[in-house]
Amino acid sequence: MWNKDKSLLLSRIAVGIFMAIGVFWVVAAPTLTKIFLDFSRASMAGLTRQQAILCFLSTQYLSLIPAGILLWNLHRLLQRIGKSEVFVRENERALRRISWCCMVEAVICILSCLYYLPFLFVSVAAGFMALIVRVIKNVFTEAIALKDENDFTI
Amino acid sequence: MPIIVNLDVMMARRKISAGELADRVRITPANLSILKNNKARAVRFSTLEALCRELDCQPADLLEYREEE
């Protein structure tokens, strides 16, 4: 029978998988970039292969920093939800950090459009995700205020 | 908050302990402490009614408006 505990466990497993992918990416990024450039027929804004590798690696390693922070905050958020600490200030702060991480990813990707235009799609997706998380954060802020009000009504 | 809860004054006058009052009013000692220490945001009429009944007083004896400085 599907229940909220199993759903939470699934979310935590998903976060764990993404963390593992992140660690794998740190190690495998140079090889994966070379493989991608061998097979890709996309235009690289007149860059040489070495320059293209450098640009791609810069984008990927820069992106991994906010991605790591985002996943860590998501992991902590799920841990607190598991302890039934849902509408607390720490979760609101975590959501704000997650939103900003998405925004930083969007900026990195938009800058990367200078040498590889398809990064624009990733940038728009990350920006949109930042917006959604921000709205959820605003909902949490209101919910925390309501909970405080309720907790202090005797 | 400019609304002051004078619960401790009334409790001292009626010589009743916090634990006993909490028990009679049927609220937790922690909630009574919140009320006594002016940390409450709101008071339910049912709580106020029980407090007035057990302390034999009027709501005005428990609540006071004091202008903020």
mmCIF file with all atom_site columns, C-alpha atoms in Angstrom:
data_model
loop_
_atom_site.group_PDB
_atom_site.id
_atom_site.type_symbol
_atom_site.label_atom_id
_atom_site.label_alt_id
_atom_site.label_comp_id
_atom_site.label_asym_id
_atom_site.label_entity_id
_atom_site.label_seq_id
_atom_site.pdbx_PDB_ins_code
_atom_site.Cartn_x
_atom_site.Cartn_y
_atom_site.Cartn_z
_atom_site.occupancy
_atom_site.B_iso_or_equiv
_atom_site.pdbx_formal_charge
_atom_site.auth_seq_id
_atom_site.auth_comp_id
_atom_site.auth_asym_id
_atom_site.auth_atom_id
_atom_site.pdbx_PDB_model_num
ATOM 1   C CA . MET A 1 1   ? 0.000   0.000  0.000   1.00 0.00 ? 1   MET A CA 1
ATOM 2   C CA . TRP A 1 2   ? 1.371   3.352  -1.050  1.00 0.00 ? 2   TRP A CA 1
ATOM 3   C CA . ASN A 1 3   ? 1.673   5.858  1.806   1.00 0.00 ? 3   ASN A CA 1
ATOM 4   C CA . LYS A 1 4   ? 3.423   9.131  2.665   1.00 0.00 ? 4   LYS A CA 1
ATOM 5   C CA . ASP A 1 5   ? 6.412   7.354  4.250   1.00 0.00 ? 5   ASP A CA 1
ATOM 6   C CA . LYS A 1 6   ? 7.065   5.401  1.059   1.00 0.00 ? 6   LYS A CA 1
ATOM 7   C CA . SER A 1 7   ? 6.640   8.566  -0.986  1.00 0.00 ? 7   SER A CA 1
ATOM 8   C CA . LEU A 1 8   ? 9.187   10.323 1.213   1.00 0.00 ? 8   LEU A CA 1
ATOM 9   C CA . LEU A 1 9   ? 11.552  7.369  0.906   1.00 0.00 ? 9   LEU A CA 1
ATOM 10  C CA . LEU A 1 10  ? 11.212  7.511  -2.892  1.00 0.00 ? 10  LEU A CA 1
ATOM 11  C CA . SER A 1 11  ? 12.098  11.229 -2.835  1.00 0.00 ? 11  SER A CA 1
ATOM 12  C CA . ARG A 1 12  ? 15.126  10.539 -0.641  1.00 0.00 ? 12  ARG A CA 1
ATOM 13  C CA . ILE A 1 13  ? 16.274  7.733  -2.939  1.00 0.00 ? 13  ILE A CA 1
ATOM 14  C CA . ALA A 1 14  ? 15.863  10.069 -5.942  1.00 0.00 ? 14  ALA A CA 1
ATOM 15  C CA . VAL A 1 15  ? 17.973  12.731 -4.209  1.00 0.00 ? 15  VAL A CA 1
ATOM 16  C CA . GLY A 1 16  ? 20.573  10.051 -3.391  1.00 0.00 ? 16  GLY A CA 1
ATOM 17  C CA . ILE A 1 17  ? 20.656  8.941  -7.036  1.00 0.00 ? 17  ILE A CA 1
ATOM 18  C CA . PHE A 1 18  ? 21.161  12.530 -8.195  1.00 0.00 ? 18  PHE A CA 1
ATOM 19  C CA . MET A 1 19  ? 23.955  12.957 -5.630  1.00 0.00 ? 19  MET A CA 1
ATOM 20  C CA . ALA A 1 20  ? 25.622  9.813  -6.981  1.00 0.00 ? 20  ALA A CA 1
ATOM 21  C CA . ILE A 1 21  ? 25.236  11.145 -10.537 1.00 0.00 ? 21  ILE A CA 1
ATOM 22  C CA . GLY A 1 22  ? 26.832  14.407 -9.370  1.00 0.00 ? 22  GLY A CA 1
ATOM 23  C CA . VAL A 1 23  ? 29.836  12.586 -7.904  1.00 0.00 ? 23  VAL A CA 1
ATOM 24  C CA . PHE A 1 24  ? 30.133  10.446 -11.052 1.00 0.00 ? 24  PHE A CA 1
ATOM 25  C CA . TRP A 1 25  ? 29.938  13.607 -13.166 1.00 0.00 ? 25  TRP A CA 1
ATOM 26  C CA . VAL A 1 26  ? 32.830  15.238 -11.276 1.00 0.00 ? 26  VAL A CA 1
ATOM 27  C CA . VAL A 1 27  ? 35.024  12.271 -12.211 1.00 0.00 ? 27  VAL A CA 1
ATOM 28  C CA . ALA A 1 28  ? 33.683  11.549 -15.685 1.00 0.00 ? 28  ALA A CA 1
ATOM 29  C CA . ALA A 1 29  ? 33.084  15.077 -17.029 1.00 0.00 ? 29  ALA A CA 1
ATOM 30  C CA . PRO A 1 30  ? 36.305  15.285 -19.128 1.00 0.00 ? 30  PRO A CA 1
ATOM 31  C CA . THR A 1 31  ? 35.679  11.909 -20.786 1.00 0.00 ? 31  THR A CA 1
ATOM 32  C CA . LEU A 1 32  ? 31.968  12.577 -21.332 1.00 0.00 ? 32  LEU A CA 1
ATOM 33  C CA . THR A 1 33  ? 32.746  15.983 -22.835 1.00 0.00 ? 33  THR A CA 1
ATOM 34  C CA . LYS A 1 34  ? 35.211  14.469 -25.286 1.00 0.00 ? 34  LYS A CA 1
ATOM 35  C CA . ILE A 1 35  ? 32.691  11.762 -26.266 1.00 0.00 ? 35  ILE A CA 1
ATOM 36  C CA . PHE A 1 36  ? 29.990  14.423 -26.704 1.00 0.00 ? 36  PHE A CA 1
ATOM 37  C CA . LEU A 1 37  ? 32.226  16.578 -28.900 1.00 0.00 ? 37  LEU A CA 1
ATOM 38  C CA . ASP A 1 38  ? 33.168  13.573 -31.032 1.00 0.00 ? 38  ASP A CA 1
ATOM 39  C CA . PHE A 1 39  ? 29.550  12.786 -31.791 1.00 0.00 ? 39  PHE A CA 1
ATOM 40  C CA . SER A 1 40  ? 27.988  16.260 -31.731 1.00 0.00 ? 40  SER A CA 1
ATOM 41  C CA . ARG A 1 41  ? 27.550  18.139 -34.959 1.00 0.00 ? 41  ARG A CA 1
ATOM 42  C CA . ALA A 1 42  ? 26.503  21.320 -33.212 1.00 0.00 ? 42  ALA A CA 1
ATOM 43  C CA . SER A 1 43  ? 28.326  24.533 -34.022 1.00 0.00 ? 43  SER A CA 1
ATOM 44  C CA . MET A 1 44  ? 30.706  25.747 -31.309 1.00 0.00 ? 44  MET A CA 1
ATOM 45  C CA . ALA A 1 45  ? 30.861  29.426 -32.246 1.00 0.00 ? 45  ALA A CA 1
ATOM 46  C CA . GLY A 1 46  ? 34.183  28.954 -34.055 1.00 0.00 ? 46  GLY A CA 1
ATOM 47  C CA . LEU A 1 47  ? 36.028  27.382 -31.118 1.00 0.00 ? 47  LEU A CA 1
ATOM 48  C CA . THR A 1 48  ? 38.840  24.893 -31.496 1.00 0.00 ? 48  THR A CA 1
ATOM 49  C CA . ARG A 1 49  ? 38.333  21.457 -29.936 1.00 0.00 ? 49  ARG A CA 1
ATOM 50  C CA . GLN A 1 50  ? 40.575  22.302 -26.973 1.00 0.00 ? 50  GLN A CA 1
ATOM 51  C CA . GLN A 1 51  ? 38.739  25.593 -26.370 1.00 0.00 ? 51  GLN A CA 1
ATOM 52  C CA . ALA A 1 52  ? 35.366  23.822 -26.636 1.00 0.00 ? 52  ALA A CA 1
ATOM 53  C CA . ILE A 1 53  ? 36.466  21.192 -24.087 1.00 0.00 ? 53  ILE A CA 1
ATOM 54  C CA . LEU A 1 54  ? 37.618  23.946 -21.725 1.00 0.00 ? 54  LEU A CA 1
ATOM 55  C CA . CYS A 1 55  ? 34.332  25.873 -22.123 1.00 0.00 ? 55  CYS A CA 1
ATOM 56  C CA . PHE A 1 56  ? 32.174  22.773 -21.568 1.00 0.00 ? 56  PHE A CA 1
ATOM 57  C CA . LEU A 1 57  ? 34.181  21.684 -18.549 1.00 0.00 ? 57  LEU A CA 1
ATOM 58  C CA . SER A 1 58  ? 33.968  25.186 -17.034 1.00 0.00 ? 58  SER A CA 1
ATOM 59  C CA . THR A 1 59  ? 30.187  25.180 -17.445 1.00 0.00 ? 59  THR A CA 1
ATOM 60  C CA . GLN A 1 60  ? 29.830  21.698 -15.988 1.00 0.00 ? 60  GLN A CA 1
ATOM 61  C CA . TYR A 1 61  ? 32.108  22.200 -12.982 1.00 0.00 ? 61  TYR A CA 1
ATOM 62  C CA . LEU A 1 62  ? 30.608  25.626 -12.221 1.00 0.00 ? 62  LEU A CA 1
ATOM 63  C CA . SER A 1 63  ? 27.126  24.103 -12.454 1.00 0.00 ? 63  SER A CA 1
ATOM 64  C CA . LEU A 1 64  ? 28.062  21.279 -10.098 1.00 0.00 ? 64  LEU A CA 1
ATOM 65  C CA . ILE A 1 65  ? 28.636  23.742 -7.215  1.00 0.00 ? 65  ILE A CA 1
ATOM 66  C CA . PRO A 1 66  ? 25.037  25.094 -7.009  1.00 0.00 ? 66  PRO A CA 1
ATOM 67  C CA . ALA A 1 67  ? 23.760  21.609 -7.916  1.00 0.00 ? 67  ALA A CA 1
ATOM 68  C CA . GLY A 1 68  ? 25.614  20.152 -4.917  1.00 0.00 ? 68  GLY A CA 1
ATOM 69  C CA . ILE A 1 69  ? 24.307  22.870 -2.581  1.00 0.00 ? 69  ILE A CA 1
ATOM 70  C CA . LEU A 1 70  ? 20.792  22.340 -3.973  1.00 0.00 ? 70  LEU A CA 1
ATOM 71  C CA . LEU A 1 71  ? 20.903  18.561 -3.444  1.00 0.00 ? 71  LEU A CA 1
ATOM 72  C CA . TRP A 1 72  ? 22.290  18.933 0.073   1.00 0.00 ? 72  TRP A CA 1
ATOM 73  C CA . ASN A 1 73  ? 19.489  21.375 0.981   1.00 0.00 ? 73  ASN A CA 1
ATOM 74  C CA . LEU A 1 74  ? 16.925  19.032 -0.581  1.00 0.00 ? 74  LEU A CA 1
ATOM 75  C CA . HIS A 1 75  ? 18.369  16.143 1.452   1.00 0.00 ? 75  HIS A CA 1
ATOM 76  C CA . ARG A 1 76  ? 18.175  18.160 4.701   1.00 0.00 ? 76  ARG A CA 1
ATOM 77  C CA . LEU A 1 77  ? 14.644  19.326 3.820   1.00 0.00 ? 77  LEU A CA 1
ATOM 78  C CA . LEU A 1 78  ? 13.477  15.731 3.325   1.00 0.00 ? 78  LEU A CA 1
ATOM 79  C CA . GLN A 1 79  ? 15.197  14.694 6.572   1.00 0.00 ? 79  GLN A CA 1
ATOM 80  C CA . ARG A 1 80  ? 13.247  17.356 8.491   1.00 0.00 ? 80  ARG A CA 1
ATOM 81  C CA . ILE A 1 81  ? 9.982   16.436 6.755   1.00 0.00 ? 81  ILE A CA 1
ATOM 82  C CA . GLY A 1 82  ? 10.679  12.839 7.849   1.00 0.00 ? 82  GLY A CA 1
ATOM 83  C CA . LYS A 1 83  ? 10.859  14.102 11.443  1.00 0.00 ? 83  LYS A CA 1
ATOM 84  C CA . SER A 1 84  ? 7.484   15.885 10.934  1.00 0.00 ? 84  SER A CA 1
ATOM 85  C CA . GLU A 1 85  ? 9.177   19.279 11.012  1.00 0.00 ? 85  GLU A CA 1
ATOM 86  C CA . VAL A 1 86  ? 7.465   20.691 7.940   1.00 0.00 ? 86  VAL A CA 1
ATOM 87  C CA . PHE A 1 87  ? 6.463   24.305 8.454   1.00 0.00 ? 87  PHE A CA 1
ATOM 88  C CA . VAL A 1 88  ? 9.631   25.512 10.175  1.00 0.00 ? 88  VAL A CA 1
ATOM 89  C CA . ARG A 1 89  ? 11.894  28.470 9.389   1.00 0.00 ? 89  ARG A CA 1
ATOM 90  C CA . GLU A 1 90  ? 14.802  26.183 8.436   1.00 0.00 ? 90  GLU A CA 1
ATOM 91  C CA . ASN A 1 91  ? 12.728  24.631 5.626   1.00 0.00 ? 91  ASN A CA 1
ATOM 92  C CA . GLU A 1 92  ? 11.803  28.088 4.364   1.00 0.00 ? 92  GLU A CA 1
ATOM 93  C CA . ARG A 1 93  ? 15.516  28.995 4.280   1.00 0.00 ? 93  ARG A CA 1
ATOM 94  C CA . ALA A 1 94  ? 16.330  25.704 2.506   1.00 0.00 ? 94  ALA A CA 1
ATOM 95  C CA . LEU A 1 95  ? 13.728  26.431 -0.177  1.00 0.00 ? 95  LEU A CA 1
ATOM 96  C CA . ARG A 1 96  ? 15.114  29.933 -0.640  1.00 0.00 ? 96  ARG A CA 1
ATOM 97  C CA . ARG A 1 97  ? 18.625  28.496 -1.074  1.00 0.00 ? 97  ARG A CA 1
ATOM 98  C CA . ILE A 1 98  ? 17.299  25.891 -3.549  1.00 0.00 ? 98  ILE A CA 1
ATOM 99  C CA . SER A 1 99  ? 15.572  28.639 -5.539  1.00 0.00 ? 99  SER A CA 1
ATOM 100 C CA . TRP A 1 100 ? 18.759  30.706 -5.660  1.00 0.00 ? 100 TRP A CA 1
ATOM 101 C CA . CYS A 1 101 ? 20.776  27.656 -6.725  1.00 0.00 ? 101 CYS A CA 1
ATOM 102 C CA . CYS A 1 102 ? 18.377  27.176 -9.660  1.00 0.00 ? 102 CYS A CA 1
ATOM 103 C CA . MET A 1 103 ? 18.798  30.849 -10.524 1.00 0.00 ? 103 MET A CA 1
ATOM 104 C CA . VAL A 1 104 ? 22.608  30.560 -10.439 1.00 0.00 ? 104 VAL A CA 1
ATOM 105 C CA . GLU A 1 105 ? 22.347  27.509 -12.743 1.00 0.00 ? 105 GLU A CA 1
ATOM 106 C CA . ALA A 1 106 ? 20.188  29.582 -15.100 1.00 0.00 ? 106 ALA A CA 1
ATOM 107 C CA . VAL A 1 107 ? 22.806  32.358 -15.166 1.00 0.00 ? 107 VAL A CA 1
ATOM 108 C CA . ILE A 1 108 ? 25.665  29.891 -15.790 1.00 0.00 ? 108 ILE A CA 1
ATOM 109 C CA . CYS A 1 109 ? 23.711  28.315 -18.646 1.00 0.00 ? 109 CYS A CA 1
ATOM 110 C CA . ILE A 1 110 ? 22.753  31.648 -20.194 1.00 0.00 ? 110 ILE A CA 1
ATOM 111 C CA . LEU A 1 111 ? 26.424  32.652 -20.208 1.00 0.00 ? 111 LEU A CA 1
ATOM 112 C CA . SER A 1 112 ? 27.265  29.291 -21.766 1.00 0.00 ? 112 SER A CA 1
ATOM 113 C CA . CYS A 1 113 ? 24.943  30.146 -24.659 1.00 0.00 ? 113 CYS A CA 1
ATOM 114 C CA . LEU A 1 114 ? 27.792  32.313 -25.935 1.00 0.00 ? 114 LEU A CA 1
ATOM 115 C CA . TYR A 1 115 ? 29.544  29.190 -27.192 1.00 0.00 ? 115 TYR A CA 1
ATOM 116 C CA . TYR A 1 116 ? 26.730  26.585 -27.330 1.00 0.00 ? 116 TYR A CA 1
ATOM 117 C CA . LEU A 1 117 ? 23.203  27.857 -27.975 1.00 0.00 ? 117 LEU A CA 1
ATOM 118 C CA . PRO A 1 118 ? 21.221  24.774 -26.729 1.00 0.00 ? 118 PRO A CA 1
ATOM 119 C CA . PHE A 1 119 ? 22.221  25.752 -23.168 1.00 0.00 ? 119 PHE A CA 1
ATOM 120 C CA . LEU A 1 120 ? 19.422  28.315 -23.551 1.00 0.00 ? 120 LEU A CA 1
ATOM 121 C CA . PHE A 1 121 ? 16.850  25.536 -23.017 1.00 0.00 ? 121 PHE A CA 1
ATOM 122 C CA . VAL A 1 122 ? 18.573  24.438 -19.803 1.00 0.00 ? 122 VAL A CA 1
ATOM 123 C CA . SER A 1 123 ? 18.737  28.054 -18.669 1.00 0.00 ? 123 SER A CA 1
ATOM 124 C CA . VAL A 1 124 ? 15.011  28.634 -19.242 1.00 0.00 ? 124 VAL A CA 1
ATOM 125 C CA . ALA A 1 125 ? 14.182  25.351 -17.447 1.00 0.00 ? 125 ALA A CA 1
ATOM 126 C CA . ALA A 1 126 ? 16.400  26.260 -14.471 1.00 0.00 ? 126 ALA A CA 1
ATOM 127 C CA . GLY A 1 127 ? 14.952  29.780 -14.314 1.00 0.00 ? 127 GLY A CA 1
ATOM 128 C CA . PHE A 1 128 ? 11.413  28.408 -14.407 1.00 0.00 ? 128 PHE A CA 1
ATOM 129 C CA . MET A 1 129 ? 12.285  25.901 -11.667 1.00 0.00 ? 129 MET A CA 1
ATOM 130 C CA . ALA A 1 130 ? 13.693  28.762 -9.557  1.00 0.00 ? 130 ALA A CA 1
ATOM 131 C CA . LEU A 1 131 ? 10.384  30.582 -9.959  1.00 0.00 ? 131 LEU A CA 1
ATOM 132 C CA . ILE A 1 132 ? 8.317   27.535 -8.939  1.00 0.00 ? 132 ILE A CA 1
ATOM 133 C CA . VAL A 1 133 ? 10.485  26.872 -5.859  1.00 0.00 ? 133 VAL A CA 1
ATOM 134 C CA . ARG A 1 134 ? 10.256  30.571 -4.947  1.00 0.00 ? 134 ARG A CA 1
ATOM 135 C CA . VAL A 1 135 ? 6.450   30.419 -5.032  1.00 0.00 ? 135 VAL A CA 1
ATOM 136 C CA . ILE A 1 136 ? 6.525   27.267 -2.857  1.00 0.00 ? 136 ILE A CA 1
ATOM 137 C CA . LYS A 1 137 ? 8.857   29.132 -0.489  1.00 0.00 ? 137 LYS A CA 1
ATOM 138 C CA . ASN A 1 138 ? 6.308   31.986 -0.309  1.00 0.00 ? 138 ASN A CA 1
ATOM 139 C CA . VAL A 1 139 ? 3.579   29.455 0.519   1.00 0.00 ? 139 VAL A CA 1
ATOM 140 C CA . PHE A 1 140 ? 5.811   28.035 3.276   1.00 0.00 ? 140 PHE A CA 1
ATOM 141 C CA . THR A 1 141 ? 6.379   31.536 4.692   1.00 0.00 ? 141 THR A CA 1
ATOM 142 C CA . GLU A 1 142 ? 2.611   32.077 4.984   1.00 0.00 ? 142 GLU A CA 1
ATOM 143 C CA . ALA A 1 143 ? 2.054   28.573 6.377   1.00 0.00 ? 143 ALA A CA 1
ATOM 144 C CA . ILE A 1 144 ? 4.731   29.128 9.045   1.00 0.00 ? 144 ILE A CA 1
ATOM 145 C CA . ALA A 1 145 ? 3.061   32.402 10.064  1.00 0.00 ? 145 ALA A CA 1
ATOM 146 C CA . LEU A 1 146 ? -0.308  30.619 10.315  1.00 0.00 ? 146 LEU A CA 1
ATOM 147 C CA . LYS A 1 147 ? 1.233   27.763 12.315  1.00 0.00 ? 147 LYS A CA 1
ATOM 148 C CA . ASP A 1 148 ? 2.876   30.251 14.710  1.00 0.00 ? 148 ASP A CA 1
ATOM 149 C CA . GLU A 1 149 ? -0.456  31.992 15.152  1.00 0.00 ? 149 GLU A CA 1
ATOM 150 C CA . ASN A 1 150 ? -2.160  28.670 15.828  1.00 0.00 ? 150 ASN A CA 1
ATOM 151 C CA . ASP A 1 151 ? 0.577   27.443 18.202  1.00 0.00 ? 151 ASP A CA 1
ATOM 152 C CA . PHE A 1 152 ? 0.299   30.606 20.267  1.00 0.00 ? 152 PHE A CA 1
ATOM 153 C CA . THR A 1 153 ? -3.488  30.631 20.436  1.00 0.00 ? 153 THR A CA 1
ATOM 154 C CA . ILE A 1 154 ? -4.350  29.273 23.851  1.00 0.00 ? 154 ILE A CA 1
ATOM 155 C CA . MET B 2 1   ? 2.149   43.578 22.562  1.00 0.00 ? 1   MET B CA 1
ATOM 156 C CA . PRO B 2 2   ? 0.065   46.247 24.360  1.00 0.00 ? 2   PRO B CA 1
ATOM 157 C CA . ILE B 2 3   ? -2.365  43.629 25.741  1.00 0.00 ? 3   ILE B CA 1
ATOM 158 C CA . ILE B 2 4   ? -1.040  42.395 29.091  1.00 0.00 ? 4   ILE B CA 1
ATOM 159 C CA . VAL B 2 5   ? -2.262  39.154 30.648  1.00 0.00 ? 5   VAL B CA 1
ATOM 160 C CA . ASN B 2 6   ? -2.421  39.581 34.419  1.00 0.00 ? 6   ASN B CA 1
ATOM 161 C CA . LEU B 2 7   ? -2.862  35.903 35.056  1.00 0.00 ? 7   LEU B CA 1
ATOM 162 C CA . ASP B 2 8   ? -0.054  35.664 37.615  1.00 0.00 ? 8   ASP B CA 1
ATOM 163 C CA . VAL B 2 9   ? -1.646  38.479 39.665  1.00 0.00 ? 9   VAL B CA 1
ATOM 164 C CA . MET B 2 10  ? -5.014  36.710 39.749  1.00 0.00 ? 10  MET B CA 1
ATOM 165 C CA . MET B 2 11  ? -3.352  33.392 40.527  1.00 0.00 ? 11  MET B CA 1
ATOM 166 C CA . ALA B 2 12  ? -1.514  34.972 43.456  1.00 0.00 ? 12  ALA B CA 1
ATOM 167 C CA . ARG B 2 13  ? -4.756  36.532 44.711  1.00 0.00 ? 13  ARG B CA 1
ATOM 168 C CA . ARG B 2 14  ? -6.605  33.210 44.507  1.00 0.00 ? 14  ARG B CA 1
ATOM 169 C CA . LYS B 2 15  ? -3.545  31.334 45.851  1.00 0.00 ? 15  LYS B CA 1
ATOM 170 C CA . ILE B 2 16  ? -3.636  28.765 43.086  1.00 0.00 ? 16  ILE B CA 1
ATOM 171 C CA . SER B 2 17  ? -0.603  27.080 41.528  1.00 0.00 ? 17  SER B CA 1
ATOM 172 C CA . ALA B 2 18  ? 0.053   26.969 37.776  1.00 0.00 ? 18  ALA B CA 1
ATOM 173 C CA . GLY B 2 19  ? -0.203  23.199 37.689  1.00 0.00 ? 19  GLY B CA 1
ATOM 174 C CA . GLU B 2 20  ? -3.547  23.172 39.478  1.00 0.00 ? 20  GLU B CA 1
ATOM 175 C CA . LEU B 2 21  ? -5.003  25.933 37.306  1.00 0.00 ? 21  LEU B CA 1
ATOM 176 C CA . ALA B 2 22  ? -3.800  24.220 34.119  1.00 0.00 ? 22  ALA B CA 1
ATOM 177 C CA . ASP B 2 23  ? -5.458  21.040 35.325  1.00 0.00 ? 23  ASP B CA 1
ATOM 178 C CA . ARG B 2 24  ? -8.746  22.780 36.126  1.00 0.00 ? 24  ARG B CA 1
ATOM 179 C CA . VAL B 2 25  ? -8.852  24.795 32.899  1.00 0.00 ? 25  VAL B CA 1
ATOM 180 C CA . ARG B 2 26  ? -7.763  21.720 30.933  1.00 0.00 ? 26  ARG B CA 1
ATOM 181 C CA . ILE B 2 27  ? -4.836  23.268 29.136  1.00 0.00 ? 27  ILE B CA 1
ATOM 182 C CA . THR B 2 28  ? -1.254  22.087 29.277  1.00 0.00 ? 28  THR B CA 1
ATOM 183 C CA . PRO B 2 29  ? 1.131   23.726 31.792  1.00 0.00 ? 29  PRO B CA 1
ATOM 184 C CA . ALA B 2 30  ? 3.247   24.772 28.793  1.00 0.00 ? 30  ALA B CA 1
ATOM 185 C CA . ASN B 2 31  ? 0.297   26.659 27.271  1.00 0.00 ? 31  ASN B CA 1
ATOM 186 C CA . LEU B 2 32  ? -0.534  28.234 30.618  1.00 0.00 ? 32  LEU B CA 1
ATOM 187 C CA . SER B 2 33  ? 3.074   29.386 30.847  1.00 0.00 ? 33  SER B CA 1
ATOM 188 C CA . ILE B 2 34  ? 2.809   30.948 27.341  1.00 0.00 ? 34  ILE B CA 1
ATOM 189 C CA . LEU B 2 35  ? -0.313  32.797 28.494  1.00 0.00 ? 35  LEU B CA 1
ATOM 190 C CA . LYS B 2 36  ? 1.230   33.871 31.800  1.00 0.00 ? 36  LYS B CA 1
ATOM 191 C CA . ASN B 2 37  ? 4.407   35.147 30.162  1.00 0.00 ? 37  ASN B CA 1
ATOM 192 C CA . ASN B 2 38  ? 2.540   37.242 27.575  1.00 0.00 ? 38  ASN B CA 1
ATOM 193 C CA . LYS B 2 39  ? 3.792   35.129 24.698  1.00 0.00 ? 39  LYS B CA 1
ATOM 194 C CA . ALA B 2 40  ? 0.288   34.207 23.437  1.00 0.00 ? 40  ALA B CA 1
ATOM 195 C CA . ARG B 2 41  ? -0.966  35.686 20.171  1.00 0.00 ? 41  ARG B CA 1
ATOM 196 C CA . ALA B 2 42  ? -4.633  35.001 20.883  1.00 0.00 ? 42  ALA B CA 1
ATOM 197 C CA . VAL B 2 43  ? -6.891  33.589 23.597  1.00 0.00 ? 43  VAL B CA 1
ATOM 198 C CA . ARG B 2 44  ? -9.908  31.432 22.786  1.00 0.00 ? 44  ARG B CA 1
ATOM 199 C CA . PHE B 2 45  ? -13.195 32.488 24.427  1.00 0.00 ? 45  PHE B CA 1
ATOM 200 C CA . SER B 2 46  ? -13.489 28.951 25.810  1.00 0.00 ? 46  SER B CA 1
ATOM 201 C CA . THR B 2 47  ? -10.103 29.331 27.566  1.00 0.00 ? 47  THR B CA 1
ATOM 202 C CA . LEU B 2 48  ? -11.010 32.784 28.858  1.00 0.00 ? 48  LEU B CA 1
ATOM 203 C CA . GLU B 2 49  ? -14.335 31.467 30.095  1.00 0.00 ? 49  GLU B CA 1
ATOM 204 C CA . ALA B 2 50  ? -12.648 28.578 31.940  1.00 0.00 ? 50  ALA B CA 1
ATOM 205 C CA . LEU B 2 51  ? -10.046 30.916 33.462  1.00 0.00 ? 51  LEU B CA 1
ATOM 206 C CA . CYS B 2 52  ? -12.761 33.350 34.661  1.00 0.00 ? 52  CYS B CA 1
ATOM 207 C CA . ARG B 2 53  ? -14.772 30.464 36.075  1.00 0.00 ? 53  ARG B CA 1
ATOM 208 C CA . GLU B 2 54  ? -11.859 28.890 37.960  1.00 0.00 ? 54  GLU B CA 1
ATOM 209 C CA . LEU B 2 55  ? -10.393 32.185 39.175  1.00 0.00 ? 55  LEU B CA 1
ATOM 210 C CA . ASP B 2 56  ? -13.815 33.672 39.902  1.00 0.00 ? 56  ASP B CA 1
ATOM 211 C CA . CYS B 2 57  ? -13.077 36.893 38.058  1.00 0.00 ? 57  CYS B CA 1
ATOM 212 C CA . GLN B 2 58  ? -14.002 38.956 34.996  1.00 0.00 ? 58  GLN B CA 1
ATOM 213 C CA . PRO B 2 59  ? -12.076 39.014 31.664  1.00 0.00 ? 59  PRO B CA 1
ATOM 214 C CA . ALA B 2 60  ? -11.028 42.591 32.493  1.00 0.00 ? 60  ALA B CA 1
ATOM 215 C CA . ASP B 2 61  ? -9.265  41.283 35.615  1.00 0.00 ? 61  ASP B CA 1
ATOM 216 C CA . LEU B 2 62  ? -7.088  39.103 33.406  1.00 0.00 ? 62  LEU B CA 1
ATOM 217 C CA . LEU B 2 63  ? -6.538  41.332 30.390  1.00 0.00 ? 63  LEU B CA 1
ATOM 218 C CA . GLU B 2 64  ? -5.235  44.874 30.376  1.00 0.00 ? 64  GLU B CA 1
ATOM 219 C CA . TYR B 2 65  ? -4.478  47.324 27.562  1.00 0.00 ? 65  TYR B CA 1
ATOM 220 C CA . ARG B 2 66  ? -1.283  49.269 28.063  1.00 0.00 ? 66  ARG B CA 1
ATOM 221 C CA . GLU B 2 67  ? -0.085  51.855 25.534  1.00 0.00 ? 67  GLU B CA 1
ATOM 222 C CA . GLU B 2 68  ? 3.251   50.922 23.965  1.00 0.00 ? 68  GLU B CA 1
ATOM 223 C CA . GLU B 2 69  ? 6.110   53.280 24.756  1.00 0.00 ? 69  GLU B CA 1
#
